[in-house]
Each structure stands twice: as C-alpha cells, then as structure tokens.
C-alpha positions as MATLAB code, in Angstrom:
seq = 'MNTLKLAETWADSRNDVVPHSRPGYAKLFFSIQDIGELLRLDGPQKQEMSEQGPQFHPRRVKAGELIYRLGQPFESLYVVRFGFLKIVLRNSEGDERVLSFPMKGNLLGLDGLFCNRYGTEAVALTDCELIIIPFKQILAMGHSCRELEQMIYLATSREIMEEHAGISLSGPLKSEARVAGFLEELAKRYAALGYSSQEMSLPMTRRDIGCYLGLTLETVSRTLSALAEAGAISVRRKDIQILKPELLHLFQSFRSLPQQKIRLSQPLFFCSTTVQ';
ca = [
      -8.850  -14.725  -20.174;
      -6.527  -14.687  -17.145;
      -7.337  -13.178  -13.743;
      -5.457   -9.942  -14.444;
      -7.296   -9.341  -17.717;
     -10.601  -10.056  -15.994;
      -9.688   -7.580  -13.267;
      -8.761   -4.923  -15.825;
     -11.989   -5.491  -17.772;
     -14.012   -5.321  -14.585;
     -12.113   -2.188  -13.532;
     -13.016   -0.437  -16.773;
     -16.702   -1.028  -16.094;
     -16.476   -0.380  -12.346;
     -13.975    2.472  -12.213;
     -15.389    3.658   -8.888;
     -14.345    0.417   -7.203;
     -10.799   -0.354   -8.356;
      -8.153    2.374   -7.902;
      -5.300    0.162   -9.066;
      -6.423   -0.136  -12.697;
      -4.276    1.288  -15.488;
      -5.105    4.845  -16.665;
      -6.165    5.204  -20.263;
      -3.110    7.244  -21.233;
       0.690    7.067  -20.934;
       3.248    9.800  -20.256;
       6.957    9.844  -21.021;
       7.896   12.085  -18.107;
       6.371   13.834  -15.103;
       6.844   17.282  -13.578;
       6.968   18.289   -9.925;
       3.378   19.454  -10.303;
       2.370   15.981  -11.541;
       4.029   14.411   -8.503;
       2.294   16.859   -6.164;
      -1.099   16.000   -7.661;
      -0.370   12.289   -7.378;
       0.750   12.593   -3.758;
      -2.381   14.683   -3.132;
      -0.220   17.502   -1.782;
      -0.047   21.140   -2.793;
       2.532   21.453   -5.551;
       3.622   24.438   -7.665;
       1.159   26.020  -10.033;
       1.664   25.549  -13.763;
       2.574   29.195  -14.252;
       5.388   28.796  -11.702;
       6.981   25.940  -13.634;
       9.862   26.697  -15.976;
      10.414   24.678  -19.116;
      13.761   23.643  -17.656;
      12.147   22.272  -14.488;
      13.118   18.747  -13.395;
      11.441   15.883  -15.194;
      10.982   12.387  -13.830;
      10.499    9.209  -15.817;
       8.054    6.371  -15.186;
       8.792    2.690  -14.712;
       6.263    0.000  -15.521;
       6.380   -3.398  -13.824;
       4.331   -6.562  -14.140;
       2.519   -8.273  -11.276;
       5.014  -10.307   -9.243;
       8.065   -8.227  -10.210;
      10.382   -6.648   -7.657;
      10.807   -2.878   -7.680;
      13.806   -3.182   -5.347;
      15.303   -5.975   -3.274;
      16.392   -6.154    0.370;
      20.032   -5.036    0.574;
      20.067   -3.513   -2.909;
      21.963   -0.175   -3.086;
      19.622    2.750   -2.583;
      19.263    4.949   -5.662;
      15.710    6.253   -5.955;
      12.416    6.999   -4.326;
       9.248    5.940   -6.135;
       5.744    7.369   -6.336;
       2.972    4.942   -7.303;
       0.975    6.212  -10.268;
      -1.229    3.139  -10.547;
      -1.217   -0.386   -9.230;
      -0.946   -2.106   -5.882;
       2.208   -3.371   -4.157;
       3.359   -4.926   -0.914;
       6.385   -3.945    1.171;
       8.022   -7.013    2.694;
      10.532   -7.509    5.510;
      12.385  -10.842    5.486;
      14.142  -12.629    8.336;
      17.315  -14.735    8.090;
      15.274  -17.809    7.071;
      13.640  -15.935    4.210;
      10.204  -15.816    5.844;
       8.299  -12.599    5.311;
       6.308   -9.989    7.187;
       4.172   -7.648    5.080;
       4.602   -4.093    6.357;
       2.255   -2.197    4.055;
       0.253   -2.241    0.826;
       1.199    0.878   -1.180;
      -1.238    2.081   -3.816;
      -1.755    5.140   -6.001;
      -0.107    8.186   -4.435;
       2.157    6.357   -1.980;
       5.900    7.053   -1.706;
       8.305    4.068   -1.656;
      11.965    3.512   -0.849;
      12.375    5.706    2.216;
      13.942    2.869    4.220;
      17.005    3.009    1.957;
      18.071    6.486    3.057;
      19.845    5.632    6.320;
      22.193    2.809    5.232;
      22.192    3.583    1.500;
      20.605    0.161    0.994;
      16.955   -0.794    0.878;
      15.871   -2.459    4.125;
      12.786   -4.088    2.613;
      11.473   -5.473   -0.671;
       8.778   -3.872   -2.811;
       6.767   -6.372   -4.849;
       4.069   -5.541   -7.400;
       0.746   -7.258   -6.674;
      -0.742   -5.975   -9.942;
       0.684   -4.335  -13.031;
       2.059   -1.011  -11.800;
       3.547    2.250  -12.955;
       5.841    4.220  -10.674;
       7.502    7.591  -11.084;
      11.231    7.354  -10.374;
      12.778   10.139   -8.266;
      16.576    9.579   -8.353;
      18.042   10.602   -5.004;
      21.179   12.012   -6.684;
      18.906   14.355   -8.606;
      17.316   15.544   -5.362;
      20.763   16.184   -3.842;
      21.963   17.971   -6.981;
      19.009   20.335   -6.840;
      19.811   21.154   -3.205;
      17.378   23.740   -1.885;
      16.686   25.147   -5.351;
      13.509   23.065   -5.569;
      11.831   23.621   -2.226;
       8.449   22.439   -3.550;
       9.723   18.895   -4.147;
      11.590   18.938   -0.838;
       8.463   19.912    1.063;
       6.322   17.334   -0.735;
       8.749   14.545    0.170;
       8.735   15.619    3.832;
       4.937   15.672    3.957;
       4.587   12.388    2.084;
       7.152   10.781    4.413;
       5.148   11.867    7.442;
       1.985   10.405    5.931;
       3.746    7.084    5.196;
       4.839    6.901    8.848;
       1.276    7.545   10.028;
      -0.097    4.810    7.746;
       2.570    2.399    8.989;
       1.637    3.173   12.604;
      -1.997    2.438   11.776;
      -0.926   -0.933   10.370;
       1.148   -1.771   13.454;
      -1.844   -1.063   15.694;
      -3.833   -3.734   13.830;
      -1.384   -6.486   14.810;
      -1.551   -5.622   18.525;
      -3.594   -7.293   21.292;
      -6.699   -7.706   19.146;
      -8.832  -10.673   18.212;
      -8.833  -11.702   14.566;
     -12.248  -10.082   13.986;
     -10.922   -6.732   15.179;
      -7.770   -6.987   13.047;
      -9.569   -7.907    9.816;
     -12.363   -5.371   10.418;
      -9.772   -2.661   11.084;
      -7.854   -3.614    7.949;
     -10.969   -3.349    5.768;
     -11.975   -0.055    7.361;
      -8.510    1.488    6.865;
      -8.415    0.271    3.254;
     -11.872    1.742    2.652;
     -10.619    5.114    3.945;
      -7.669    4.996    1.557;
      -9.979    4.174   -1.370;
     -12.279    7.048   -0.403;
      -9.343    9.486   -0.184;
      -8.646    8.753   -3.859;
     -12.266    9.377   -4.816;
     -13.312    5.737   -5.154;
     -16.042    3.777   -3.441;
     -15.417    3.122    0.248;
     -17.960    0.310    0.376;
     -17.056   -1.828   -2.638;
     -13.464   -3.001   -2.982;
     -11.505   -5.520   -4.998;
      -8.575   -6.810   -2.943;
      -5.430   -7.356   -5.049;
      -3.602   -9.078   -2.210;
      -4.035  -12.742   -1.230;
      -5.505  -13.938    2.061;
      -1.966  -15.031    2.943;
      -0.657  -11.483    2.335;
      -3.375  -10.090    4.598;
      -2.411  -12.624    7.264;
       1.278  -11.707    6.971;
       0.273   -8.075    7.470;
      -2.047   -8.637   10.429;
      -0.094  -11.396   12.168;
      -2.671  -14.078   11.358;
      -2.606  -17.353    9.452;
      -4.237  -17.668    6.037;
      -6.885  -19.977    7.517;
      -7.725  -17.475   10.263;
      -8.141  -14.644    7.743;
     -10.500  -16.765    5.622;
     -12.538  -17.858    8.644;
     -12.743  -14.295    9.946;
     -13.949  -12.891    6.605;
     -16.637  -15.595    6.574;
     -17.619  -14.706   10.152;
     -17.918  -11.000    9.295;
     -20.047  -11.950    6.290;
     -22.291  -14.202    8.391;
     -22.761  -11.325   10.841;
     -23.986   -9.145    7.957;
     -21.175   -6.607    8.139;
     -19.735   -7.451    4.716;
     -20.306   -9.654    1.691;
     -17.420  -11.629    0.218;
     -17.122  -12.874   -3.334;
     -13.570  -14.109   -3.826;
     -11.503  -10.897   -3.872;
     -14.512   -8.588   -4.069;
     -15.598   -7.142   -0.724;
     -18.713   -5.071   -0.125;
     -19.126   -3.309    3.213;
     -22.847   -3.646    3.948;
     -22.934   -2.137    7.447;
     -19.955    0.163    8.146;
     -21.136    0.796   11.721;
     -21.241   -2.941   12.449;
     -17.797   -3.443   10.909;
     -16.466   -0.655   13.128;
     -18.021   -2.322   16.165;
     -15.930   -5.445   15.569;
     -12.776   -3.397   16.210;
     -13.586   -3.354   19.928;
     -12.942   -7.123   20.118;
      -9.772   -7.335   22.205;
      -7.846  -10.324   23.503;
      -7.702  -11.114   27.215;
      -4.909   -9.331   29.144;
      -2.772  -12.472   29.432;
      -2.889  -12.852   25.657;
      -1.585   -9.363   24.883;
       1.457   -9.181   22.621;
       4.565   -7.869   24.349;
       7.053   -5.664   22.533;
       9.811   -8.139   23.406;
       8.153  -10.857   21.344;
       9.370  -11.386   17.768;
       7.388  -10.145   14.792;
       5.009  -12.571   13.110;
       6.612  -13.874    9.923;
       4.936  -16.034    7.286;
       6.885  -19.045    6.126;
       7.713  -18.926    2.426;
       7.189  -22.696    2.240;
       3.475  -22.345    3.015;
       1.221  -21.229    0.174;
];
C-alpha cells in the first residue's frame, strides 16, 4: 500500500485530524451557495436560488499535478474542495519559493488577474478537488450575481491576510520561532475547519516547509527535533502532535540579533530545484 493510500486509510479512521482527505461523495456541479459554504462565507439561502442559477464544475487532480503554470493564460479562479496544495514562485534559474499552502476553502488564481497570466504555479501535494470559477462567466454575469461578487472580495481579502502571516514568519526570526509560528498558524487553520488543532498530518515535505519559511531542509528537521526535545510537540514522520501549545507559542519570541535582521532589499530565499 503506497503512502497516499495509507494516508487516506488513516484519514478515514482519524477524520478529526486530516482535513485534506477525500469526502465520501462526489458532485457533478456546485451552486453559489455551495461555494459560499466552502469558503466559510455567508452565501445566498437555498430559497433565494433559482433553478437557472450559475453552476460550477469540479476538477480533480492527482498529487504532483499542476493546476496552472507560471505564465499560463489566466482563465479561472479555483476554490479548494478537498486536498492540499502549494503555491510556488520561480526565479529565472527555476528555483522555487513556496508562498502558501492552500487547503479546503482557499481561493486560488488571483495573481492571474492583473496581467491575464498566472504569476505563480499551483501544485497538488495530495489528491485534490477544486471548483472551477471561469472568469469569463463572472464578467458575463456582471453585477447580476452580487452574492458571488461579494464572496470573491471577502475571500480575496482573507487570502491576502494569510499571505501576510506567512511573510511575517520568514522575517528576522530564529528557526525555532519560524517553525513554531508555522505550526501554530496551521493549527488555527485546521481548527477553523472544525478539525483538531493539536494533531496534524503534514502533507508537505520538510523541504517545502523550508522553502516557505526561508530555511534549509536540514534546519527544518533539526528545529522540529529541538521542539520535540523541549516537549512542545511530538513528531512521527509527517504526524505532528502539539503537546504544549503555550510552550510552542513561547518559541515565537525567539528573534535574531539586530545585525542579522533581513532587509527588504535582500532577495527572497529560493530553494534550488537540484537539491532534494
């Protein structure tokens, strides 16, 4: 049995721990109300929906597949129904910086609006299902569907806030503070979906976490071990248990010395694609 199947089997028995497991049912299309529920925003009530209301189709992808590529013409926004992804920015050498880890309820593809081309890549870390929202369909509806318009605005604002939280973790912080902050933010996102905030299965690799936090793979591994030795967490491969949330939070006060602070003029940390 491969790792994915093991994860799915484990998810079925521990449904309070893994929010990226596949739901037990499939749908052929989704309404605006479905999207509102998924985004965890107030959408129209069922009685307000007409039978001719817009319908949106799902797209299923396998782990490792691209949802869209850097420079690809912008056509659609996507809402994650299940699964876990990473949003990647690449430099001219092809090295990558992970910008975020979208999960259930996140909105993707917003970076394609300005230049009509996607400015990043979205890669599935697990099997995923996304709801496709064609941008031409949004334009064609104009202001006739204010509910969808409002939901996209609110979801966009939330995506910006989550991205700002991620940027703050790669600032002038020691590795313990960055990794502790990452785990705490991820726990909050799990809790917001109704899952356990103290037991998590990480679908991303240590290298992905390092590319997100501006750390090397080795530093991420050493830091997780240090947090475990301190009694803040327990680590079993990709399974993390937060044993002492207050102690984990305390680690976030670990800051670098002033002369080590990262200046805005310095380039972003990119992970070489030649290093596994």
